[in-house]
PDB file of C-alpha atoms in Angstrom:
ATOM      1  CA  MET A 218      -9.728  -0.680  21.572  1.00  0.00           C
ATOM      2  CA  GLU A 219     -10.821   1.440  24.535  1.00  0.00           C
ATOM      3  CA  ARG A 220      -9.303  -1.153  26.869  1.00  0.00           C
ATOM      4  CA  LYS A 221      -5.974  -0.919  25.028  1.00  0.00           C
ATOM      5  CA  VAL A 222      -5.995   2.864  25.303  1.00  0.00           C
ATOM      6  CA  ARG A 223      -6.681   2.630  29.044  1.00  0.00           C
ATOM      7  CA  LEU A 224      -3.869   0.098  29.500  1.00  0.00           C
ATOM      8  CA  LEU A 225      -1.478   2.323  27.532  1.00  0.00           C
ATOM      9  CA  ILE A 226      -2.245   5.314  29.765  1.00  0.00           C
ATOM     10  CA  LYS A 227      -2.056   3.139  32.878  1.00  0.00           C
ATOM     11  CA  ASN A 228       1.390   1.840  31.864  1.00  0.00           C
ATOM     12  CA  TYR A 229       2.614   5.355  31.092  1.00  0.00           C
ATOM     13  CA  GLU A 230       1.428   6.656  34.463  1.00  0.00           C
ATOM     14  CA  SER A 231       3.041   3.683  36.207  1.00  0.00           C
ATOM     15  CA  LEU A 232       6.353   4.274  34.448  1.00  0.00           C
ATOM     16  CA  LYS A 233       6.454   7.858  35.692  1.00  0.00           C
ATOM     17  CA  ASN A 234       6.964   6.378  39.173  1.00  0.00           C
ATOM     18  CA  VAL A 235       9.989   4.336  38.149  1.00  0.00           C
ATOM     19  CA  LYS A 236      13.296   5.280  39.807  1.00  0.00           C
ATOM     20  CA  THR A 237      15.802   6.077  37.093  1.00  0.00           C
ATOM     21  CA  GLU A 238      18.191   8.677  35.795  1.00  0.00           C
ATOM     22  CA  PRO A 239      16.485  11.698  34.165  1.00  0.00           C
ATOM     23  CA  CYS A 240      15.395  10.865  30.628  1.00  0.00           C
ATOM     24  CA  ILE A 241      13.150  12.366  27.999  1.00  0.00           C
ATOM     25  CA  LYS A 242       9.554  11.175  27.984  1.00  0.00           C
ATOM     26  CA  LEU A 243       9.746   9.323  24.683  1.00  0.00           C
ATOM     27  CA  THR A 244      11.541   6.595  26.625  1.00  0.00           C
ATOM     28  CA  LEU A 245       8.452   6.122  28.778  1.00  0.00           C
ATOM     29  CA  HIS A 246       6.091   6.246  25.791  1.00  0.00           C
ATOM     30  CA  GLU A 247       8.114   3.575  24.029  1.00  0.00           C
ATOM     31  CA  ARG A 248       8.051   1.212  27.024  1.00  0.00           C
ATOM     32  CA  ALA A 249       4.370   1.859  27.683  1.00  0.00           C
ATOM     33  CA  LEU A 250       3.497   1.051  24.048  1.00  0.00           C
ATOM     34  CA  LYS A 251       5.631  -2.091  23.894  1.00  0.00           C
ATOM     35  CA  TYR A 252       4.022  -3.726  26.920  1.00  0.00           C
ATOM     36  CA  THR A 253       0.512  -2.532  26.105  1.00  0.00           C
ATOM     37  CA  LEU A 254       0.803  -4.374  22.781  1.00  0.00           C
ATOM     38  CA  LYS A 255       1.851  -7.443  24.780  1.00  0.00           C
ATOM     39  CA  ASP A 256      -1.242  -6.901  26.958  1.00  0.00           C
ATOM     40  CA  LYS A 257       0.901  -6.534  30.081  1.00  0.00           C
ATOM     41  CA  TYR A 258       0.669  -4.085  32.955  1.00  0.00           C
ATOM     42  CA  ILE A 259       3.969  -2.640  34.170  1.00  0.00           C
ATOM     43  CA  ASN A 260       4.160  -2.725  37.971  1.00  0.00           C
ATOM     44  CA  PHE A 261       6.444   0.180  38.895  1.00  0.00           C
ATOM     45  CA  LYS A 262       7.144  -1.240  42.378  1.00  0.00           C
ATOM     46  CA  GLU A 263       8.586  -4.423  40.885  1.00  0.00           C
ATOM     47  CA  VAL A 264      10.480  -2.410  38.256  1.00  0.00           C
ATOM     48  CA  ASN A 265      12.010  -0.274  41.020  1.00  0.00           C
ATOM     49  CA  GLU A 266      13.034  -3.407  42.886  1.00  0.00           C
ATOM     50  CA  CYS A 267      14.699  -4.705  39.708  1.00  0.00           C
ATOM     51  CA  THR A 268      16.413  -1.344  39.154  1.00  0.00           C
ATOM     52  CA  ASP A 269      17.987  -1.662  42.618  1.00  0.00           C
ATOM     53  CA  ILE A 270      19.175  -5.186  41.751  1.00  0.00           C
ATOM     54  CA  ILE A 271      20.797  -3.868  38.558  1.00  0.00           C
ATOM     55  CA  ARG A 272      22.598  -1.118  40.483  1.00  0.00           C
ATOM     56  CA  GLU A 273      23.826  -3.609  43.072  1.00  0.00           C
ATOM     57  CA  SER A 274      25.022  -6.077  40.420  1.00  0.00           C
ATOM     58  CA  THR A 275      26.776  -3.729  37.950  1.00  0.00           C
ATOM     59  CA  SER A 276      29.432  -1.051  38.041  1.00  0.00           C
ATOM     60  CA  ILE A 277      28.758   2.630  37.416  1.00  0.00           C
ATOM     61  CA  PHE A 278      30.298   2.274  33.919  1.00  0.00           C
ATOM     62  CA  SER A 279      28.204  -0.756  32.967  1.00  0.00           C
ATOM     63  CA  ASP A 280      26.250  -0.849  29.690  1.00  0.00           C
ATOM     64  CA  PHE A 281      23.187  -1.563  31.837  1.00  0.00           C
ATOM     65  CA  ARG A 282      23.213   1.756  33.678  1.00  0.00           C
ATOM     66  CA  GLY A 283      21.481   4.956  32.604  1.00  0.00           C
ATOM     67  CA  ASP A 284      18.331   4.877  30.497  1.00  0.00           C
ATOM     68  CA  ILE A 285      18.950   1.256  29.471  1.00  0.00           C
ATOM     69  CA  SER A 286      18.379   0.203  33.072  1.00  0.00           C
ATOM     70  CA  ILE A 287      14.639   0.890  32.602  1.00  0.00           C
ATOM     71  CA  ASN A 288      14.497  -1.509  29.658  1.00  0.00           C
ATOM     72  CA  THR A 289      16.314  -4.263  31.553  1.00  0.00           C
ATOM     73  CA  ALA A 290      14.429  -3.690  34.802  1.00  0.00           C
ATOM     74  CA  ILE A 291      11.039  -3.995  33.091  1.00  0.00           C
ATOM     75  CA  ILE A 292      12.083  -7.201  31.321  1.00  0.00           C
ATOM     76  CA  ILE A 293      13.228  -8.958  34.486  1.00  0.00           C
ATOM     77  CA  SER A 294      10.224  -7.643  36.455  1.00  0.00           C
ATOM     78  CA  PHE A 295       8.070 -10.056  34.426  1.00  0.00           C
ATOM     79  CA  GLN A 296      10.291 -13.016  35.383  1.00  0.00           C
ATOM     80  CA  SER A 297       9.733 -15.183  38.452  1.00  0.00           C
ATOM     81  CA  GLN A 298      13.348 -14.767  39.602  1.00  0.00           C
ATOM     82  CA  PHE A 299      14.610 -11.197  39.244  1.00  0.00           C
ATOM     83  CA  LYS A 300      18.264 -11.615  40.221  1.00  0.00           C
ATOM     84  CA  GLU A 301      18.724 -14.909  38.362  1.00  0.00           C
ATOM     85  CA  SER A 302      17.225 -13.388  35.201  1.00  0.00           C
ATOM     86  CA  LEU A 303      19.620 -10.443  35.372  1.00  0.00           C
ATOM     87  CA  GLU A 304      22.518 -12.869  35.759  1.00  0.00           C
ATOM     88  CA  GLU A 305      21.391 -14.626  32.559  1.00  0.00           C
ATOM     89  CA  ILE A 306      21.331 -11.321  30.688  1.00  0.00           C
ATOM     90  CA  LEU A 307      24.791 -10.404  31.982  1.00  0.00           C
ATOM     91  CA  LYS A 308      26.114 -13.791  30.805  1.00  0.00           C
ATOM     92  CA  ILE A 309      24.738 -13.133  27.308  1.00  0.00           C
ATOM     93  CA  HIS A 310      26.395  -9.712  27.373  1.00  0.00           C
ATOM     94  CA  LYS A 311      29.700 -11.333  28.348  1.00  0.00           C
ATOM     95  CA  LYS A 312      29.426 -13.792  25.439  1.00  0.00           C
ATOM     96  CA  LEU A 313      28.824 -10.916  23.034  1.00  0.00           C
ATOM     97  CA  ARG A 314      31.908  -9.116  24.317  1.00  0.00           C
ATOM     98  CA  GLN A 315      33.920 -12.329  23.908  1.00  0.00           C
ATOM     99  CA  ASN A 316      32.756 -12.374  20.279  1.00  0.00           C
ATOM    100  CA  LYS A 317      34.306  -8.915  19.793  1.00  0.00           C
ATOM    101  CA  PHE A 318      31.106  -6.852  19.900  1.00  0.00           C
ATOM    102  CA  TYR A 319      31.841  -3.337  21.136  1.00  0.00           C
ATOM    103  CA  SER A 320      30.522  -2.224  24.500  1.00  0.00           C
ATOM    104  CA  GLY A 321      27.679   0.316  24.611  1.00  0.00           C
ATOM    105  CA  ASP A 322      23.954   0.815  25.037  1.00  0.00           C
ATOM    106  CA  SER A 323      23.210  -1.156  21.874  1.00  0.00           C
ATOM    107  CA  LEU A 324      25.011  -4.178  23.286  1.00  0.00           C
ATOM    108  CA  ALA A 325      22.864  -4.047  26.414  1.00  0.00           C
ATOM    109  CA  LEU A 326      19.738  -3.823  24.237  1.00  0.00           C
ATOM    110  CA  ILE A 327      20.597  -6.907  22.180  1.00  0.00           C
ATOM    111  CA  SER A 328      21.523  -8.795  25.359  1.00  0.00           C
ATOM    112  CA  ASN A 329      17.986  -8.063  26.564  1.00  0.00           C
ATOM    113  CA  MET A 330      16.548  -9.028  23.180  1.00  0.00           C
ATOM    114  CA  ILE A 331      18.347 -12.380  23.069  1.00  0.00           C
ATOM    115  CA  PHE A 332      17.219 -13.100  26.635  1.00  0.00           C
ATOM    116  CA  GLU A 333      13.579 -12.381  25.736  1.00  0.00           C
ATOM    117  CA  ASN A 334      13.805 -14.821  22.804  1.00  0.00           C
ATOM    118  CA  LYS A 335      15.919 -17.482  24.523  1.00  0.00           C
ATOM    119  CA  ASN A 336      13.199 -20.128  24.330  1.00  0.00           C
ATOM    120  CA  LYS A 337      13.032 -20.061  20.525  1.00  0.00           C
ATOM    121  CA  ILE A 338      16.733 -19.708  19.655  1.00  0.00           C
ATOM    122  CA  ASP A 339      20.130 -21.180  20.395  1.00  0.00           C
ATOM    123  CA  ILE A 340      21.952 -18.296  22.080  1.00  0.00           C
ATOM    124  CA  ASP A 341      25.425 -19.081  20.720  1.00  0.00           C
ATOM    125  CA  GLU A 342      24.067 -19.557  17.199  1.00  0.00           C
ATOM    126  CA  CYS A 343      22.102 -16.313  17.447  1.00  0.00           C
ATOM    127  CA  ILE A 344      25.247 -14.405  18.423  1.00  0.00           C
ATOM    128  CA  GLU A 345      27.095 -15.850  15.415  1.00  0.00           C
ATOM    129  CA  LYS A 346      24.212 -14.946  13.074  1.00  0.00           C
ATOM    130  CA  THR A 347      24.018 -11.440  14.502  1.00  0.00           C
ATOM    131  CA  LYS A 348      27.692 -10.907  13.751  1.00  0.00           C
ATOM    132  CA  TYR A 349      27.244 -12.305  10.232  1.00  0.00           C
ATOM    133  CA  VAL A 350      24.296  -9.986   9.490  1.00  0.00           C
ATOM    134  CA  TYR A 351      26.091  -6.970  10.943  1.00  0.00           C
ATOM    135  CA  GLU A 352      29.133  -7.598   8.728  1.00  0.00           C
ATOM    136  CA  PHE A 353      26.835  -7.845   5.681  1.00  0.00           C
ATOM    137  CA  MET A 354      25.203  -4.527   6.572  1.00  0.00           C
ATOM    138  CA  ARG A 355      28.555  -2.857   7.144  1.00  0.00           C
ATOM    139  CA  ASN A 356      29.852  -4.055   3.776  1.00  0.00           C
ATOM    140  CA  LYS A 357      26.739  -2.795   1.951  1.00  0.00           C
ATOM    141  CA  HIS A 358      26.412   0.500   3.860  1.00  0.00           C
ATOM    142  CA  PRO A 359      29.869   1.299   5.260  1.00  0.00           C
ATOM    143  CA  PHE A 360      29.131   4.977   5.932  1.00  0.00           C
ATOM    144  CA  SER A 361      25.731   4.591   7.589  1.00  0.00           C
ATOM    145  CA  THR A 362      26.274   1.399   9.580  1.00  0.00           C
ATOM    146  CA  SER A 363      27.358   1.850  13.189  1.00  0.00           C
ATOM    147  CA  ILE A 364      27.225  -0.175  16.405  1.00  0.00           C
ATOM    148  CA  ASP A 365      23.631   1.018  16.730  1.00  0.00           C
ATOM    149  CA  ASP A 366      22.911  -1.477  13.955  1.00  0.00           C
ATOM    150  CA  TYR A 367      23.771  -4.348  16.296  1.00  0.00           C
ATOM    151  CA  ILE A 368      20.084  -4.219  17.201  1.00  0.00           C
ATOM    152  CA  ASN A 369      18.996  -4.393  13.561  1.00  0.00           C
ATOM    153  CA  ALA A 370      21.308  -7.323  12.964  1.00  0.00           C
ATOM    154  CA  CYS A 371      20.042  -9.147  16.040  1.00  0.00           C
ATOM    155  CA  ILE A 372      16.404  -8.745  14.967  1.00  0.00           C
ATOM    156  CA  VAL A 373      17.225 -10.308  11.589  1.00  0.00           C
ATOM    157  CA  ALA A 374      19.216 -13.107  13.251  1.00  0.00           C
ATOM    158  CA  ILE A 375      16.315 -13.989  15.545  1.00  0.00           C
ATOM    159  CA  ASN A 376      13.483 -13.814  13.007  1.00  0.00           C
ATOM    160  CA  SER A 377      14.904 -14.828   9.627  1.00  0.00           C
ATOM    161  CA  GLN A 378      14.255 -18.272   8.183  1.00  0.00           C
ATOM    162  CA  ASN A 379      16.875 -17.963   5.437  1.00  0.00           C
ATOM    163  CA  ILE A 380      19.331 -15.196   6.253  1.00  0.00           C
ATOM    164  CA  ASP A 381      21.203 -15.060   2.934  1.00  0.00           C
ATOM    165  CA  GLU A 382      18.048 -14.864   0.810  1.00  0.00           C
ATOM    166  CA  GLU A 383      16.387 -12.338   3.083  1.00  0.00           C
ATOM    167  CA  LEU A 384      19.471 -10.107   3.187  1.00  0.00           C
ATOM    168  CA  ILE A 385      19.437  -9.975  -0.628  1.00  0.00           C
ATOM    169  CA  ASP A 386      15.691  -9.260  -0.647  1.00  0.00           C
ATOM    170  CA  MET A 387      16.202  -6.587   2.001  1.00  0.00           C
ATOM    171  CA  GLU A 388      18.845  -4.831  -0.075  1.00  0.00           C
ATOM    172  CA  GLU A 389      16.692  -4.949  -3.224  1.00  0.00           C
ATOM    173  CA  ALA A 390      13.708  -3.537  -1.310  1.00  0.00           C
ATOM    174  CA  TYR A 391      15.893  -0.758   0.110  1.00  0.00           C
ATOM    175  CA  VAL A 392      17.112   0.308  -3.324  1.00  0.00           C
ATOM    176  CA  TYR A 393      13.576   0.177  -4.778  1.00  0.00           C
ATOM    177  CA  LEU A 394      12.062   2.313  -2.005  1.00  0.00           C
ATOM    178  CA  CYS A 395      14.923   4.838  -2.177  1.00  0.00           C
ATOM    179  CA  LYS A 396      13.937   5.452  -5.797  1.00  0.00           C
ATOM    180  CA  ASN A 397      10.273   5.854  -4.918  1.00  0.00           C
ATOM    181  CA  GLY A 398       9.903   8.602  -2.333  1.00  0.00           C
ATOM    182  CA  PHE A 399      11.451   7.168   0.834  1.00  0.00           C
ATOM    183  CA  TYR A 400      14.380   8.916   2.499  1.00  0.00           C
ATOM    184  CA  LYS A 401      17.645   7.047   3.012  1.00  0.00           C
ATOM    185  CA  ASN A 402      18.006   6.429   6.735  1.00  0.00           C
ATOM    186  CA  ASN A 403      18.185   3.625   9.285  1.00  0.00           C
ATOM    187  CA  THR A 404      14.415   3.345   9.577  1.00  0.00           C
ATOM    188  CA  LEU A 405      14.220   2.707   5.827  1.00  0.00           C
ATOM    189  CA  LYS A 406      16.578  -0.211   6.426  1.00  0.00           C
ATOM    190  CA  ASN A 407      14.127  -1.412   9.092  1.00  0.00           C
ATOM    191  CA  LEU A 408      11.227  -1.135   6.642  1.00  0.00           C
ATOM    192  CA  SER A 409      13.244  -3.078   4.065  1.00  0.00           C
ATOM    193  CA  GLN A 410      13.767  -5.838   6.619  1.00  0.00           C
ATOM    194  CA  VAL A 411      10.059  -6.075   7.402  1.00  0.00           C
ATOM    195  CA  ILE A 412       8.955  -6.397   3.782  1.00  0.00           C
ATOM    196  CA  SER A 413      11.890  -8.632   2.804  1.00  0.00           C
ATOM    197  CA  LEU A 414      10.315 -11.339   4.948  1.00  0.00           C
ATOM    198  CA  THR A 415       7.288 -11.322   2.626  1.00  0.00           C
ATOM    199  CA  ARG A 416       9.461 -11.663  -0.519  1.00  0.00           C
ATOM    200  CA  LYS A 417       6.775 -10.094  -2.702  1.00  0.00           C
ATOM    201  CA  LYS A 418       7.465  -7.079  -4.879  1.00  0.00           C
ATOM    202  CA  GLU A 419       3.804  -6.053  -4.788  1.00  0.00           C
ATOM    203  CA  VAL A 420       4.302  -5.354  -1.068  1.00  0.00           C
ATOM    204  CA  TRP A 421       7.107  -2.945  -1.959  1.00  0.00           C
ATOM    205  CA  GLU A 422       4.735  -1.154  -4.321  1.00  0.00           C
ATOM    206  CA  LYS A 423       1.995  -1.071  -1.718  1.00  0.00           C
ATOM    207  CA  CYS A 424       4.373   0.652   0.741  1.00  0.00           C
ATOM    208  CA  ILE A 425       4.439   3.615  -1.624  1.00  0.00           C
ATOM    209  CA  TYR A 426       0.621   3.572  -1.789  1.00  0.00           C
ATOM    210  CA  VAL A 427       0.248   3.411   2.022  1.00  0.00           C
ATOM    211  CA  LYS A 428       2.703   6.290   2.560  1.00  0.00           C
ATOM    212  CA  LYS A 429       0.812   8.452   0.045  1.00  0.00           C
ATOM    213  CA  GLU A 430      -2.557   7.592   1.612  1.00  0.00           C
ATOM    214  CA  LEU A 431      -1.302   8.535   5.073  1.00  0.00           C
ATOM    215  CA  GLU A 432      -0.072  11.881   3.753  1.00  0.00           C
ATOM    216  CA  LYS A 433      -3.243  12.493   1.707  1.00  0.00           C
ATOM    217  CA  ASN A 434      -5.447  11.844   4.743  1.00  0.00           C
ATOM    218  CA  ASN A 435      -3.359  14.080   7.015  1.00  0.00           C
ATOM    219  CA  CYS A 436      -2.111  11.182   9.140  1.00  0.00           C
ATOM    220  CA  LYS A 437       1.646  11.284   8.640  1.00  0.00           C
ATOM    221  CA  PHE A 438       3.960   9.095  10.713  1.00  0.00           C
ATOM    222  CA  HIS A 439       7.187  10.238  12.296  1.00  0.00           C
ATOM    223  CA  LYS A 440      10.172   8.796  10.409  1.00  0.00           C
ATOM    224  CA  PHE A 441      10.360   6.067  13.081  1.00  0.00           C
ATOM    225  CA  GLY A 442       7.130   4.759  11.561  1.00  0.00           C
ATOM    226  CA  TYR A 443       8.556   3.461   8.272  1.00  0.00           C
ATOM    227  CA  PRO A 444       8.447  -0.183   9.493  1.00  0.00           C
ATOM    228  CA  LEU A 445       4.775   0.228  10.461  1.00  0.00           C
ATOM    229  CA  ILE A 446       4.053   1.303   6.878  1.00  0.00           C
ATOM    230  CA  GLY A 447       5.524  -2.050   5.846  1.00  0.00           C
ATOM    231  CA  VAL A 448       3.138  -3.945   8.120  1.00  0.00           C
ATOM    232  CA  MET A 449       0.167  -1.998   6.776  1.00  0.00           C
ATOM    233  CA  ALA A 450       1.316  -2.881   3.261  1.00  0.00           C
ATOM    234  CA  PHE A 451       1.468  -6.647   3.670  1.00  0.00           C
ATOM    235  CA  LEU A 452      -1.723  -7.010   5.732  1.00  0.00           C
ATOM    236  CA  GLU A 453      -4.904  -7.596   3.758  1.00  0.00           C
ATOM    237  CA  ILE A 454      -6.566  -4.306   4.668  1.00  0.00           C
ATOM    238  CA  LYS A 455      -9.528  -3.915   2.333  1.00  0.00           C
ATOM    239  CA  ASP A 456     -10.383  -0.340   3.254  1.00  0.00           C
ATOM    240  CA  MET A 457      -7.170   1.582   3.867  1.00  0.00           C
ATOM    241  CA  LYS A 458      -8.952   4.927   4.163  1.00  0.00           C
ATOM    242  CA  SER A 459     -11.210   3.583   6.928  1.00  0.00           C
ATOM    243  CA  THR A 460      -8.190   2.138   8.758  1.00  0.00           C
ATOM    244  CA  ILE A 461      -6.388   5.469   8.573  1.00  0.00           C
ATOM    245  CA  GLU A 462      -9.492   7.197   9.942  1.00  0.00           C
ATOM    246  CA  LYS A 463      -9.440   4.807  12.914  1.00  0.00           C
ATOM    247  CA  ILE A 464      -5.789   5.680  13.511  1.00  0.00           C
ATOM    248  CA  LYS A 465      -6.628   9.403  13.438  1.00  0.00           C
ATOM    249  CA  ASN A 466      -9.537   8.883  15.850  1.00  0.00           C
ATOM    250  CA  ILE A 467      -7.394   6.990  18.364  1.00  0.00           C
ATOM    251  CA  SER A 468      -4.647   9.614  18.035  1.00  0.00           C
ATOM    252  CA  ASP A 469      -7.208  12.333  18.792  1.00  0.00           C
ATOM    253  CA  LYS A 470      -8.463  10.394  21.828  1.00  0.00           C
ATOM    254  CA  LEU A 471      -4.934  10.074  23.176  1.00  0.00           C
ATOM    255  CA  LYS A 472      -4.510  13.862  23.064  1.00  0.00           C
ATOM    256  CA  ILE A 473      -6.769  14.337  26.080  1.00  0.00           C
ATOM    257  CA  TYR A 474      -4.464  12.341  28.331  1.00  0.00           C
ATOM    258  CA  ARG A 475      -1.578  13.900  30.199  1.00  0.00           C
ATOM    259  CA  GLY A 476       1.695  13.211  28.413  1.00  0.00           C
ATOM    260  CA  TYR A 477       0.039  12.681  25.024  1.00  0.00           C
ATOM    261  CA  GLY A 478      -1.145  16.194  24.207  1.00  0.00           C
ATOM    262  CA  SER A 479       0.164  18.192  21.260  1.00  0.00           C
ATOM    263  CA  PHE A 480       2.325  20.445  23.436  1.00  0.00           C
ATOM    264  CA  VAL A 481       4.158  17.418  24.857  1.00  0.00           C
ATOM    265  CA  LEU A 482       4.115  14.804  22.096  1.00  0.00           C
ATOM    266  CA  ASP A 483       4.446  15.433  18.377  1.00  0.00           C
ATOM    267  CA  GLU A 484       1.303  14.483  16.423  1.00  0.00           C
ATOM    268  CA  ASN A 485       3.225  12.349  13.911  1.00  0.00           C
ATOM    269  CA  TYR A 486       4.713  10.302  16.720  1.00  0.00           C
ATOM    270  CA  ARG A 487       1.344   9.972  18.459  1.00  0.00           C
ATOM    271  CA  ASN A 488      -0.045   8.669  15.138  1.00  0.00           C
ATOM    272  CA  ILE A 489       2.462   5.800  15.299  1.00  0.00           C
ATOM    273  CA  ILE A 490       1.226   4.830  18.766  1.00  0.00           C
ATOM    274  CA  ALA A 491      -2.374   4.941  17.510  1.00  0.00           C
ATOM    275  CA  GLY A 492      -1.351   3.003  14.399  1.00  0.00           C
ATOM    276  CA  PHE A 493       0.013   0.140  16.461  1.00  0.00           C
ATOM    277  CA  LEU A 494      -3.150  -0.043  18.567  1.00  0.00           C
ATOM    278  CA  VAL A 495      -5.328  -0.201  15.439  1.00  0.00           C
ATOM    279  CA  ILE A 496      -3.159  -2.536  13.341  1.00  0.00           C
ATOM    280  CA  GLN A 497      -2.809  -5.056  16.147  1.00  0.00           C
ATOM    281  CA  ASN A 498      -6.478  -5.946  15.644  1.00  0.00           C
ATOM    282  CA  TYR A 499      -5.600  -7.383  12.227  1.00  0.00           C
ATOM    283  CA  ILE A 500      -3.210  -9.956  13.648  1.00  0.00           C
ATOM    284  CA  SER A 501      -3.852 -12.734  16.153  1.00  0.00           C
ATOM    285  CA  ASN A 502      -1.155 -14.510  18.167  1.00  0.00           C
ATOM    286  CA  LYS A 503      -1.604 -17.580  15.961  1.00  0.00           C
ATOM    287  CA  ASP A 504      -1.382 -15.627  12.733  1.00  0.00           C
ATOM    288  CA  LYS A 505       1.687 -16.405  10.636  1.00  0.00           C
ATOM    289  CA  ASN A 506       2.238 -12.654  10.318  1.00  0.00           C
ATOM    290  CA  SER A 507       2.458 -12.088  14.091  1.00  0.00           C
ATOM    291  CA  ILE A 508       6.240 -12.443  13.881  1.00  0.00           C
ATOM    292  CA  LEU A 509       6.329  -9.380  11.618  1.00  0.00           C
ATOM    293  CA  ILE A 510       4.335  -7.252  14.057  1.00  0.00           C
ATOM    294  CA  SER A 511       6.737  -8.326  16.804  1.00  0.00           C
ATOM    295  CA  LYS A 512       9.707  -7.441  14.611  1.00  0.00           C
ATOM    296  CA  THR A 513       8.215  -4.061  13.728  1.00  0.00           C
ATOM    297  CA  ILE A 514       7.699  -3.169  17.366  1.00  0.00           C
ATOM    298  CA  ASP A 515      11.347  -4.017  18.014  1.00  0.00           C
ATOM    299  CA  ASP A 516      12.431  -1.987  14.964  1.00  0.00           C
ATOM    300  CA  ILE A 517      10.599   1.149  16.050  1.00  0.00           C
ATOM    301  CA  ASN A 518      11.670   0.699  19.669  1.00  0.00           C
ATOM    302  CA  LYS A 519      15.228   0.405  18.368  1.00  0.00           C
ATOM    303  CA  ALA A 520      14.916   3.585  16.329  1.00  0.00           C
ATOM    304  CA  MET A 521      13.571   5.457  19.339  1.00  0.00           C
ATOM    305  CA  ASN A 522      16.336   4.108  21.567  1.00  0.00           C
ATOM    306  CA  ILE A 523      19.004   5.183  19.089  1.00  0.00           C
ATOM    307  CA  ALA A 524      17.470   8.642  18.766  1.00  0.00           C
ATOM    308  CA  ILE A 525      17.239   8.986  22.527  1.00  0.00           C
ATOM    309  CA  MET A 526      20.874   7.968  22.886  1.00  0.00           C
ATOM    310  CA  THR A 527      22.297  10.110  20.098  1.00  0.00           C
ATOM    311  CA  ALA A 528      20.049  13.101  19.425  1.00  0.00           C
ATOM    312  CA  THR A 529      18.688  16.138  21.184  1.00  0.00           C
ATOM    313  CA  THR A 530      15.098  16.261  22.389  1.00  0.00           C
ATOM    314  CA  SER A 531      14.134  18.788  19.714  1.00  0.00           C
ATOM    315  CA  SER A 532      15.406  16.655  16.846  1.00  0.00           C
ATOM    316  CA  ILE A 533      13.436  13.660  18.110  1.00  0.00           C
ATOM    317  CA  ILE A 534      10.203  15.537  18.631  1.00  0.00           C
ATOM    318  CA  LEU A 535      10.248  17.709  15.527  1.00  0.00           C
ATOM    319  CA  ASN A 536      11.950  15.650  12.815  1.00  0.00           C
ATOM    320  CA  ASN A 537       9.115  14.200  10.739  1.00  0.00           C
ATOM    321  CA  ILE A 538       8.868  12.345   7.422  1.00  0.00           C
TER     322      ILE A 538
END
């Protein structure tokens, strides 16, 4: 655990040296967490090289400029061929546009996501499934579904074994949780997706228990953390109170590091970071549930990206569950 904390801080410090447009620090925290959980060190020199390649290869109005360029630059920095990898991502983006997806930051994000999963999917089929899932979501939630939900739809398209069944389960879970103390928002939809993959109603009920235990033990999560509650619910955690104490301890340890203190980072958001570091110990790479951890990371990253793109800094830092 100490090694993970050190890697997280190391990645965050490295990212502060990345050349990019000014952005709020949650962007850096999100990237640092994502690659720490993958046990990877982010080399800022290679990321800067990739950022230059992106600027040389795209126009000023491209979906891959701005804050999104960090996301793309980090992804291709882990590839053996930087320029060729970017070209692959741009081709995926072009295919999405040809399939009548609207341009924007979300489209760049799902282009990156499809590229990262290219070895386990058929790209054309994934694009078709993403469109199918998005249309389902828009029909069920016409007033709350926007192009930001392209990312949600893509996650389902990549990970689902039976899309139609899981979409029904997802909707049933959403309705159930709405009636039992969870606020209606996009992160609740993400939570519903996580637990729909388990297809067990007892997991829905346990979500309510986990949320109450977190609140009772003074370890609340920011609203982005709803999907993580889902993971904690389906894992066989015998002593939830002890697990929550570990999360609180790691959160307290993070406070001493620059960029993670209470004056810079909201405690409920820092608890999510600590929660990921603790919960990861319950899942191995060979575990059948590892796909759900991966999905949850993407869900919370997506929620943070959307908030960063559409909200003010104060609403992101201070809006808690």
